[in-house]
Structure formats: structure tokens, C-alpha cells
mmCIF file of C-alpha atoms in Angstrom:
data_model
loop_
_atom_site.group_PDB
_atom_site.id
_atom_site.type_symbol
_atom_site.label_atom_id
_atom_site.label_comp_id
_atom_site.label_asym_id
_atom_site.label_seq_id
_atom_site.Cartn_x
_atom_site.Cartn_y
_atom_site.Cartn_z
ATOM 1 C CA MET A 277 113.851 83.502 128.890
ATOM 2 C CA ASP A 278 113.074 79.931 127.824
ATOM 3 C CA SER A 279 113.033 78.743 124.225
ATOM 4 C CA LYS A 280 109.250 78.461 124.150
ATOM 5 C CA SER A 281 108.799 82.164 124.990
ATOM 6 C CA GLU A 282 111.415 83.196 122.435
ATOM 7 C CA SER A 283 109.665 81.173 119.683
ATOM 8 C CA GLN A 284 106.419 83.092 120.262
ATOM 9 C CA ARG A 285 107.847 86.572 119.856
ATOM 10 C CA THR A 286 108.748 88.566 116.772
ATOM 11 C CA LEU A 287 111.911 90.319 117.926
ATOM 12 C CA TYR A 288 112.468 91.913 114.552
ATOM 13 C CA PRO A 289 110.611 91.613 111.204
ATOM 14 C CA TYR A 290 112.295 89.271 108.749
ATOM 15 C CA VAL A 291 109.951 88.651 105.806
ATOM 16 C CA THR A 292 108.023 91.850 105.169
ATOM 17 C CA GLY A 293 105.510 93.338 102.761
ATOM 18 C CA SER A 294 105.519 96.969 101.593
ATOM 19 C CA SER A 295 102.754 99.544 101.204
ATOM 20 C CA VAL A 296 98.982 99.053 101.074
ATOM 21 C CA VAL A 297 96.840 101.786 99.474
ATOM 22 C CA ALA A 298 93.019 101.933 99.802
ATOM 23 C CA ILE A 299 90.291 104.354 98.763
ATOM 24 C CA LYS A 300 86.541 104.725 98.907
ATOM 25 C CA PHE A 301 84.860 104.903 95.532
ATOM 26 C CA LYS A 302 81.253 105.535 94.523
ATOM 27 C CA ASP A 303 80.081 101.967 95.151
ATOM 28 C CA GLY A 304 82.455 100.667 97.794
ATOM 29 C CA ILE A 305 86.093 100.140 98.727
ATOM 30 C CA LEU A 306 89.164 99.532 96.566
ATOM 31 C CA MET A 307 92.433 98.288 98.027
ATOM 32 C CA ALA A 308 95.808 97.618 96.360
ATOM 33 C CA ALA A 309 99.150 96.141 97.374
ATOM 34 C CA ASP A 310 102.046 94.549 95.593
ATOM 35 C CA MET A 311 102.699 90.810 96.053
ATOM 36 C CA GLY A 312 106.335 90.970 97.074
ATOM 37 C CA GLY A 313 107.819 89.562 100.266
ATOM 38 C CA SER A 314 111.250 90.854 101.243
ATOM 39 C CA TYR A 315 113.724 88.822 103.294
ATOM 40 C CA GLY A 316 115.651 91.735 104.698
ATOM 41 C CA SER A 317 116.436 93.764 101.601
ATOM 42 C CA THR A 318 116.218 90.723 99.287
ATOM 43 C CA LEU A 319 113.007 90.403 97.253
ATOM 44 C CA ARG A 320 112.666 86.728 98.098
ATOM 45 C CA TYR A 321 108.965 86.029 97.444
ATOM 46 C CA LYS A 322 106.916 87.245 94.457
ATOM 47 C CA SER A 323 103.415 85.906 95.142
ATOM 48 C CA VAL A 324 102.491 86.909 98.690
ATOM 49 C CA GLU A 325 98.813 87.867 99.018
ATOM 50 C CA ARG A 326 98.497 90.570 101.675
ATOM 51 C CA LEU A 327 94.863 91.469 101.001
ATOM 52 C CA LYS A 328 92.248 89.131 102.484
ATOM 53 C CA PRO A 329 88.449 89.091 102.885
ATOM 54 C CA ILE A 330 87.218 89.097 106.485
ATOM 55 C CA GLY A 331 83.713 87.770 107.120
ATOM 56 C CA LYS A 332 80.907 88.975 104.874
ATOM 57 C CA HIS A 333 81.584 92.698 104.748
ATOM 58 C CA SER A 334 85.287 93.515 105.101
ATOM 59 C CA LEU A 335 88.688 93.504 103.446
ATOM 60 C CA LEU A 336 92.026 93.512 105.274
ATOM 61 C CA GLY A 337 95.400 94.630 103.939
ATOM 62 C CA ALA A 338 98.691 94.425 105.818
ATOM 63 C CA SER A 339 102.202 95.822 105.612
ATOM 64 C CA GLY A 340 105.073 94.519 107.677
ATOM 65 C CA GLU A 341 105.982 91.083 109.006
ATOM 66 C CA ILE A 342 104.213 88.325 107.093
ATOM 67 C CA SER A 343 104.211 85.801 109.980
ATOM 68 C CA ASP A 344 102.535 88.340 112.265
ATOM 69 C CA PHE A 345 99.924 88.951 109.562
ATOM 70 C CA GLN A 346 99.270 85.236 109.541
ATOM 71 C CA GLU A 347 98.793 85.338 113.317
ATOM 72 C CA ILE A 348 96.321 88.220 112.910
ATOM 73 C CA MET A 349 94.417 86.173 110.352
ATOM 74 C CA ARG A 350 94.178 83.314 112.867
ATOM 75 C CA TYR A 351 92.702 85.764 115.410
ATOM 76 C CA LEU A 352 90.182 86.988 112.867
ATOM 77 C CA ASP A 353 89.232 83.484 111.699
ATOM 78 C CA GLU A 354 88.414 82.643 115.312
ATOM 79 C CA LEU A 355 86.476 85.901 115.741
ATOM 80 C CA ILE A 356 84.371 85.323 112.637
ATOM 81 C CA LEU A 357 83.792 81.656 113.542
ATOM 82 C CA ASN A 358 82.531 82.601 117.020
ATOM 83 C CA ASP A 359 80.282 85.288 115.501
ATOM 84 C CA ASN A 360 78.808 82.812 112.998
ATOM 85 C CA MET A 361 78.141 80.280 115.754
ATOM 86 C CA TRP A 362 75.568 82.638 117.287
ATOM 87 C CA ASP A 363 73.483 82.225 114.110
ATOM 88 C CA ASP A 364 71.463 85.291 115.001
ATOM 89 C CA GLY A 365 71.166 86.751 111.519
ATOM 90 C CA ASN A 366 73.748 89.458 112.236
ATOM 91 C CA SER A 367 77.395 89.584 111.218
ATOM 92 C CA LEU A 368 80.379 91.718 112.136
ATOM 93 C CA GLY A 369 80.836 94.776 109.918
ATOM 94 C CA PRO A 370 84.058 96.589 109.022
ATOM 95 C CA LYS A 371 83.760 99.095 111.881
ATOM 96 C CA GLU A 372 83.508 96.310 114.461
ATOM 97 C CA VAL A 373 86.458 94.415 112.965
ATOM 98 C CA HIS A 374 88.562 97.595 112.862
ATOM 99 C CA ASN A 375 87.810 98.318 116.533
ATOM 100 C CA TYR A 376 88.770 94.750 117.406
ATOM 101 C CA LEU A 377 92.093 95.132 115.578
ATOM 102 C CA THR A 378 92.911 98.385 117.353
ATOM 103 C CA ARG A 379 92.404 96.643 120.722
ATOM 104 C CA VAL A 380 94.572 93.677 119.652
ATOM 105 C CA MET A 381 97.429 95.884 118.415
ATOM 106 C CA TYR A 382 97.364 98.152 121.471
ATOM 107 C CA ASN A 383 97.194 95.155 123.855
ATOM 108 C CA ARG A 384 100.219 93.517 122.227
ATOM 109 C CA ARG A 385 102.112 96.805 122.329
ATOM 110 C CA ASN A 386 101.430 97.116 126.076
ATOM 111 C CA LYS A 387 102.891 93.652 126.543
ATOM 112 C CA PHE A 388 106.077 94.774 124.723
ATOM 113 C CA ASN A 389 105.364 92.032 122.196
ATOM 114 C CA PRO A 390 103.874 93.953 119.283
ATOM 115 C CA LEU A 391 102.607 92.531 116.008
ATOM 116 C CA TRP A 392 104.885 94.217 113.469
ATOM 117 C CA ASN A 393 102.205 95.262 111.042
ATOM 118 C CA SER A 394 100.321 98.286 109.796
ATOM 119 C CA LEU A 395 96.774 97.278 108.836
ATOM 120 C CA VAL A 396 94.108 98.682 106.534
ATOM 121 C CA LEU A 397 90.510 97.587 107.104
ATOM 122 C CA GLY A 398 87.739 98.516 104.702
ATOM 123 C CA GLY A 399 84.295 97.330 103.753
ATOM 124 C CA ILE A 400 80.639 98.065 103.378
ATOM 125 C CA LYS A 401 77.598 97.086 105.436
ATOM 126 C CA LYS A 402 73.990 98.216 104.932
ATOM 127 C CA GLY A 403 75.202 100.655 102.294
ATOM 128 C CA GLN A 404 77.662 102.388 104.650
ATOM 129 C CA LYS A 405 81.288 102.463 103.477
ATOM 130 C CA TYR A 406 84.062 102.261 106.052
ATOM 131 C CA LEU A 407 87.852 102.600 105.692
ATOM 132 C CA GLY A 408 90.352 102.755 108.526
ATOM 133 C CA THR A 409 93.903 101.911 109.471
ATOM 134 C CA VAL A 410 95.835 100.923 112.607
ATOM 135 C CA ASN A 411 99.583 100.602 113.160
ATOM 136 C CA MET A 412 101.676 98.325 115.342
ATOM 137 C CA ILE A 413 101.231 100.420 118.500
ATOM 138 C CA GLY A 414 97.473 100.899 118.141
ATOM 139 C CA ILE A 415 97.323 104.365 116.574
ATOM 140 C CA ASN A 416 94.248 104.356 114.359
ATOM 141 C CA TYR A 417 91.988 106.600 112.293
ATOM 142 C CA GLU A 418 89.443 106.380 109.483
ATOM 143 C CA ASP A 419 89.473 108.416 106.266
ATOM 144 C CA ASN A 420 88.319 108.466 102.646
ATOM 145 C CA HIS A 421 91.743 107.169 101.554
ATOM 146 C CA VAL A 422 94.538 105.574 103.586
ATOM 147 C CA ALA A 423 97.996 104.116 102.996
ATOM 148 C CA THR A 424 100.704 102.319 104.948
ATOM 149 C CA GLY A 425 104.486 102.365 104.778
ATOM 150 C CA LEU A 426 106.056 104.635 102.161
ATOM 151 C CA GLY A 427 102.599 104.973 100.678
ATOM 152 C CA ASN A 428 101.861 107.489 103.452
ATOM 153 C CA HIS A 429 104.528 109.773 101.952
ATOM 154 C CA LEU A 430 104.317 108.945 98.237
ATOM 155 C CA ALA A 431 100.728 107.849 97.542
ATOM 156 C CA ARG A 432 98.685 110.076 99.886
ATOM 157 C CA PRO A 433 99.705 113.310 98.109
ATOM 158 C CA ILE A 434 98.411 111.843 94.838
ATOM 159 C CA LEU A 435 95.209 110.772 96.506
ATOM 160 C CA ARG A 436 94.663 114.208 98.093
ATOM 161 C CA ASP A 437 94.962 115.805 94.660
ATOM 162 C CA GLU A 438 92.910 113.368 92.591
ATOM 163 C CA TRP A 439 90.452 111.526 94.826
ATOM 164 C CA ASN A 440 86.787 112.446 94.906
ATOM 165 C CA GLU A 441 83.751 110.715 96.365
ATOM 166 C CA ASN A 442 82.159 110.062 92.957
ATOM 167 C CA LEU A 443 84.978 107.978 91.504
ATOM 168 C CA SER A 444 83.750 105.062 89.391
ATOM 169 C CA PHE A 445 85.237 101.592 89.743
ATOM 170 C CA GLU A 446 87.419 102.078 86.653
ATOM 171 C CA GLU A 447 88.619 105.534 87.744
ATOM 172 C CA GLY A 448 89.423 104.175 91.210
ATOM 173 C CA VAL A 449 91.491 101.343 89.795
ATOM 174 C CA ARG A 450 93.375 103.762 87.545
ATOM 175 C CA LEU A 451 94.101 105.998 90.534
ATOM 176 C CA LEU A 452 95.417 103.084 92.591
ATOM 177 C CA GLU A 453 97.470 101.902 89.636
ATOM 178 C CA LYS A 454 99.067 105.367 89.442
ATOM 179 C CA CYS A 455 99.919 105.239 93.153
ATOM 180 C CA MET A 456 101.380 101.737 92.882
ATOM 181 C CA ARG A 457 103.463 102.756 89.861
ATOM 182 C CA VAL A 458 105.009 105.637 91.851
ATOM 183 C CA LEU A 459 105.749 103.230 94.730
ATOM 184 C CA LEU A 460 107.305 100.756 92.296
ATOM 185 C CA TYR A 461 109.681 103.455 91.036
ATOM 186 C CA ARG A 462 110.564 104.867 94.483
ATOM 187 C CA ASP A 463 110.312 101.988 96.972
ATOM 188 C CA ARG A 464 113.071 99.397 96.722
ATOM 189 C CA SER A 465 110.825 96.799 98.425
ATOM 190 C CA ALA A 466 108.021 97.093 95.858
ATOM 191 C CA VAL A 467 107.545 94.655 92.983
ATOM 192 C CA ASN A 468 105.618 95.052 89.764
ATOM 193 C CA LYS A 469 102.992 92.397 90.561
ATOM 194 C CA ILE A 470 99.910 94.099 91.983
ATOM 195 C CA GLN A 471 96.818 92.772 93.717
ATOM 196 C CA VAL A 472 93.670 94.908 93.629
ATOM 197 C CA ASN A 473 90.686 93.972 95.779
ATOM 198 C CA PHE A 474 87.269 95.539 96.022
ATOM 199 C CA ALA A 475 84.233 95.262 98.257
ATOM 200 C CA GLY A 476 81.027 97.086 97.641
ATOM 201 C CA CYS A 477 77.643 97.461 96.034
ATOM 202 C CA SER A 478 77.516 97.746 92.297
ATOM 203 C CA ALA A 479 74.918 98.083 89.570
ATOM 204 C CA PHE A 480 75.617 94.529 88.394
ATOM 205 C CA ALA A 481 75.895 92.450 91.522
ATOM 206 C CA GLY A 482 74.775 93.709 94.908
ATOM 207 C CA TRP A 483 77.485 93.232 97.535
ATOM 208 C CA CYS A 484 80.542 91.494 96.171
ATOM 209 C CA TYR A 485 84.219 90.912 96.745
ATOM 210 C CA GLY A 486 86.782 90.542 93.989
ATOM 211 C CA SER A 487 90.494 90.228 93.486
ATOM 212 C CA VAL A 488 92.606 90.867 90.426
ATOM 213 C CA ALA A 489 96.380 90.665 90.294
ATOM 214 C CA PHE A 490 98.394 91.961 87.347
ATOM 215 C CA SER A 491 101.684 93.453 86.285
ATOM 216 C CA VAL A 492 101.847 97.238 85.945
ATOM 217 C CA TRP A 493 104.433 97.229 83.169
ATOM 218 C CA HIS A 494 105.449 95.090 80.211
ATOM 219 C CA PHE A 495 108.083 92.403 79.979
ATOM 220 C CA GLY A 496 108.692 92.550 76.253
ATOM 221 C CA SER A 497 105.229 92.138 74.722
ATOM 222 C CA ALA A 498 103.699 90.031 77.485
ATOM 223 C CA PHE A 499 101.018 91.553 79.689
ATOM 224 C CA CYS A 500 101.043 89.554 82.875
ATOM 225 C CA VAL A 501 97.746 88.556 84.501
ATOM 226 C CA ARG A 502 98.085 86.299 87.517
ATOM 227 C CA ILE A 503 94.826 85.948 89.404
ATOM 228 C CA ALA A 504 91.239 86.836 88.718
ATOM 229 C CA TYR A 505 88.317 85.672 90.811
ATOM 230 C CA PHE A 506 85.195 87.130 92.302
ATOM 231 C CA HIS A 507 83.338 86.042 95.413
ATOM 232 C CA LEU A 508 79.656 86.700 94.885
ATOM 233 C CA PRO A 509 77.412 85.083 97.498
ATOM 234 C CA ALA A 510 73.876 84.049 96.416
ATOM 235 C CA LEU A 511 73.510 86.299 93.396
ATOM 236 C CA PRO A 512 71.264 85.842 90.323
ATOM 237 C CA PHE A 513 72.587 85.358 86.814
ATOM 238 C CA VAL A 514 74.112 88.582 85.583
ATOM 239 C CA SER A 515 76.899 89.542 83.192
ATOM 240 C CA ALA A 516 79.253 92.473 83.293
ATOM 241 C CA ALA A 517 82.224 93.964 81.521
ATOM 242 C CA LEU A 518 84.799 96.033 83.361
ATOM 243 C CA GLN A 519 87.762 97.816 81.867
ATOM 244 C CA LEU A 520 90.974 98.417 83.746
ATOM 245 C CA ARG A 521 93.558 100.631 82.081
ATOM 246 C CA CYS A 522 97.096 99.605 82.928
ATOM 247 C CA CYS A 523 100.285 100.840 81.328
ATOM 248 C CA GLY A 524 98.747 101.874 78.019
ATOM 249 C CA SER A 525 96.816 98.607 77.622
ATOM 250 C CA GLU A 526 93.378 97.546 78.669
ATOM 251 C CA LEU A 527 91.987 94.459 80.295
ATOM 252 C CA VAL A 528 88.429 93.584 79.516
ATOM 253 C CA LEU A 529 86.942 91.392 82.218
ATOM 254 C CA GLN A 530 83.836 89.575 81.085
ATOM 255 C CA ALA A 531 82.196 87.609 83.849
ATOM 256 C CA LEU A 532 79.191 85.345 83.996
ATOM 257 C CA PHE A 533 77.982 85.288 87.568
ATOM 258 C CA CYS A 534 75.689 82.558 88.848
ATOM 259 C CA LYS A 535 74.251 81.287 92.120
ATOM 260 C CA LEU A 536 77.551 79.946 93.321
ATOM 261 C CA PRO A 537 80.043 81.292 95.875
ATOM 262 C CA PHE A 538 82.387 82.145 93.027
ATOM 263 C CA ALA A 539 82.396 83.288 89.431
ATOM 264 C CA LEU A 540 84.580 82.350 86.500
ATOM 265 C CA VAL A 541 86.172 85.350 84.820
ATOM 266 C CA CYS A 542 87.367 85.440 81.218
ATOM 267 C CA ILE A 543 90.290 87.819 80.758
ATOM 268 C CA THR A 544 91.282 89.180 77.362
ATOM 269 C CA HIS A 545 94.249 91.360 76.591
ATOM 270 C CA VAL A 546 93.281 94.202 74.267
ATOM 271 C CA ALA A 547 96.253 95.514 72.317
ATOM 272 C CA ASP A 548 96.923 99.235 71.941
#
């Protein structure tokens, strides 16, 4: 085998991400993952984003090899670009993107050159929520809540007990935070820096996508908030306040949304 062929194959995962957990809630999809990247068993990277928006309607989360996830993102960028070039007023929804990913993963498996990832794809289009998963050999299904990695064994039992279809945004975030806390305690590859993404329809802003990253426990008295941004395409002026309960403290997110592809979010730590 020549060096060029070897450089294009992932023979074994080196830098990996751990579990992704996702649920449907009343107004859309919530997805959570930690931001750690492990080099073997060493927690080498602490700010790896493994949850990404795909097109106008979908979110993607990935466990496994980070470089293979980057390759999948290149495939999806090309797919979305080609779809946009048609300019026909239609866009790929989460079900179409999930079907595409199942074909990609199964095709690479048949070539004995798999992409070493387990993927979660969720989103909402025309009011219809969709959530599915696919692993590195193409096995796929859709459900009301899904998880990858150790989350299949540790988070899914919690979700089976506590999930219901009428969960509010705040209740959904608290449920995901509980799952991620259990994974932090039980999974050696997990870190305490969490990214939570959502996609859905809400009372305050039509379809939207947002991402918040935070620590699920205290270092001394510091409550760690890393990232907070919302992607809100072509929406009127509207304000909202959301409360996320994390480790006995609350974050109050006050946002002023305007007709821009983003919104500035003011984050305040409310003491116990």
C-alpha cells in the first residue's frame, strides 16, 4: 500500500470525543455533548465543539474520531452547497440529511475504510421534529431520545424514566444536564465543559438554533460560562429570558434578537 493510500485511512481512532445525548422537547430538539478531546486516554483538548448546525433545519452531533468528523462535515458542506445552488425554494431537512449519512457510513464500511464515528442528527422542518442516529457501520434508527457511546448505557435509562413529549425547554436542559453529570462521574473520557444546542420552534422566535456551553460544577466560587450565541435568521425584534438550572445555580439568559443572522446574549450568574 502506498503512502498516499495510508494517509487517507483512519486505521484506528486517535483523538476522540465521548458521548452525545439528544432529546425531543415540546418545541424542538435539544442536544448535549462535552467539549473534551482525548488523545488515547489522555484528555488532551478541552474545547472541541462536536455539535454543529447543518443547513437550515438540522443539528449534528458526533462521538468518535475527530478527524473523521471533520471529513463528514466536509461532505455535508458540499451537500448543502449543492442543494443551495438549485435555488428552488426548498432545502434539505433533517430526515434527508440523516438518510444521506446512513448511506455514507454504510458505503465506507463496505469499503473496509469506515468513518470511526457515531452520529446523532436532529432538527425540525415544517413543524415536524426528527431525531435519529447512525453508527460507524451504518446501523441507524430514529427515536424520541438517543445517545452514543457510554451514553447508551448510562443516559438512556434516565431518559426512559424521565422523558415525556411535553418537556419545556428548561426541563429538557435540566434533564440533559443530569445525564451529562452522570457521564462525567462514570466516563473517564468525559470533561465538565458541556455544550448544549437546540433547534426548534419557540414562542419567542420561530425557528432558531442556539448553542450554550458551560461547566456543570463549580471550581471554587466560579461558575464557568464559555460560549453563548444564537443563530436566528430573519426574525423581528423580540426579547426573551431563559433559565437553565445547573449545579444549584441558575443562568438567566437575556437576549435581544434583531434582523441579523445572530443575536447578542447577556449572561448573568444568579447566586444561590
